[in-house]
mmCIF file of C-alpha atoms in Angstrom:
data_model
loop_
_atom_site.group_PDB
_atom_site.id
_atom_site.type_symbol
_atom_site.label_atom_id
_atom_site.label_comp_id
_atom_site.label_asym_id
_atom_site.label_seq_id
_atom_site.Cartn_x
_atom_site.Cartn_y
_atom_site.Cartn_z
ATOM 1 C CA MET A 299 4.596 23.425 -10.646
ATOM 2 C CA LEU A 300 6.665 20.348 -9.782
ATOM 3 C CA ASN A 301 3.492 18.326 -9.510
ATOM 4 C CA TYR A 302 2.588 19.402 -13.036
ATOM 5 C CA VAL A 303 6.042 18.386 -14.281
ATOM 6 C CA LEU A 304 5.734 14.956 -12.639
ATOM 7 C CA HIS A 305 2.307 14.468 -14.213
ATOM 8 C CA LYS A 306 3.751 15.302 -17.647
ATOM 9 C CA LEU A 307 6.627 12.882 -17.107
ATOM 10 C CA ASP A 308 4.072 10.244 -16.151
ATOM 11 C CA GLU A 309 2.035 10.930 -19.307
ATOM 12 C CA LEU A 310 5.186 10.479 -21.393
ATOM 13 C CA GLY A 311 5.969 7.149 -19.710
ATOM 14 C CA ALA A 312 9.191 8.356 -18.103
ATOM 15 C CA PHE A 313 8.591 6.478 -14.851
ATOM 16 C CA GLU A 314 8.048 3.218 -16.691
ATOM 17 C CA LEU A 315 11.364 3.734 -18.480
ATOM 18 C CA LEU A 316 13.148 4.546 -15.219
ATOM 19 C CA GLY A 317 11.630 1.664 -13.283
ATOM 20 C CA GLU A 318 10.468 1.709 -9.683
ATOM 21 C CA ASP A 319 13.858 2.068 -7.982
ATOM 22 C CA LYS A 320 15.116 4.960 -10.122
ATOM 23 C CA THR A 321 11.718 6.671 -9.959
ATOM 24 C CA LEU A 322 11.822 6.480 -6.164
ATOM 25 C CA GLU A 323 15.371 7.847 -6.144
ATOM 26 C CA PHE A 324 14.400 10.711 -8.469
ATOM 27 C CA VAL A 325 11.322 11.647 -6.439
ATOM 28 C CA ARG A 326 13.269 11.513 -3.161
ATOM 29 C CA ARG A 327 16.004 13.757 -4.517
ATOM 30 C CA LEU A 328 13.479 16.174 -5.997
ATOM 31 C CA CYS A 329 11.461 16.407 -2.787
ATOM 32 C CA THR A 330 14.494 16.711 -0.513
ATOM 33 C CA PHE A 331 16.235 19.325 -2.634
ATOM 34 C CA THR A 332 13.179 21.510 -3.125
ATOM 35 C CA GLU A 333 12.068 21.176 0.500
ATOM 36 C CA ASN A 334 15.451 22.380 1.739
ATOM 37 C CA ARG A 335 15.962 25.051 -0.895
ATOM 38 C CA TYR A 336 12.480 26.333 -1.762
ATOM 39 C CA ASP A 337 10.324 25.332 1.225
ATOM 40 C CA THR A 338 8.103 22.947 -0.727
ATOM 41 C CA ASN A 339 6.549 19.836 0.746
ATOM 42 C CA PRO A 340 6.354 16.312 -0.676
ATOM 43 C CA HIS A 341 2.570 16.211 -0.419
ATOM 44 C CA GLU A 342 2.192 19.067 -2.903
ATOM 45 C CA ILE A 343 4.704 17.485 -5.252
ATOM 46 C CA LEU A 344 3.202 13.968 -5.139
ATOM 47 C CA TYR A 345 -0.467 14.996 -5.083
ATOM 48 C CA GLY A 346 -2.367 12.720 -7.442
ATOM 49 C CA LEU A 347 0.679 10.541 -8.173
ATOM 50 C CA GLY A 348 1.635 8.941 -4.865
ATOM 51 C CA GLU A 349 -0.805 6.073 -5.240
ATOM 52 C CA LYS A 350 0.279 5.303 -8.792
ATOM 53 C CA LEU A 351 3.989 5.532 -7.974
ATOM 54 C CA LYS A 352 3.440 3.891 -4.560
ATOM 55 C CA ILE A 353 5.529 6.539 -2.813
ATOM 56 C CA CYS A 354 4.436 7.865 0.574
ATOM 57 C CA TYR A 355 4.825 11.612 0.945
ATOM 58 C CA GLY A 356 5.438 11.244 4.675
ATOM 59 C CA CYS A 357 8.461 8.949 4.647
ATOM 60 C CA LEU A 358 9.329 9.056 0.908
ATOM 61 C CA GLN A 359 9.484 5.265 0.838
ATOM 62 C CA LYS A 360 7.961 2.824 -1.609
ATOM 63 C CA LYS A 361 4.889 1.422 0.106
ATOM 64 C CA ASP A 362 2.183 -0.836 -1.269
ATOM 65 C CA ASP A 363 -0.443 0.606 1.074
ATOM 66 C CA VAL A 364 -0.263 4.172 -0.291
ATOM 67 C CA ALA A 365 -3.771 4.969 -1.444
ATOM 68 C CA GLY A 366 -6.250 7.715 -2.040
ATOM 69 C CA GLU A 367 -6.064 11.416 -2.678
ATOM 70 C CA TYR A 368 -3.395 11.901 -0.025
ATOM 71 C CA PRO A 369 -0.443 9.634 -0.837
ATOM 72 C CA ILE A 370 0.493 8.494 2.662
ATOM 73 C CA CYS A 371 1.154 5.016 4.026
ATOM 74 C CA LYS A 372 -0.668 3.589 7.018
ATOM 75 C CA GLU A 373 2.417 3.848 9.212
ATOM 76 C CA CYS A 374 2.836 7.594 8.540
ATOM 77 C CA SER A 375 -0.883 8.259 8.889
ATOM 78 C CA LYS A 376 -0.693 7.057 12.510
ATOM 79 C CA SER A 377 2.015 9.611 13.375
#
């Protein structure tokens, strides 16, 4: 459900309005809160958006090398 909400926010241009830093902060807070409280995982939340937002689901950092269906950076993919 959170993935759907993020996709809708993206369609409405919310991330462009927020800018990269605030978008990263929002996504980090969302993923951390829901992971601790509702046992979600960042991969499910960022599926299909990680590459566009350039946020790795493994380390929740802005990374230019995040690509593909699974939004993970090269550093996290080696772990």
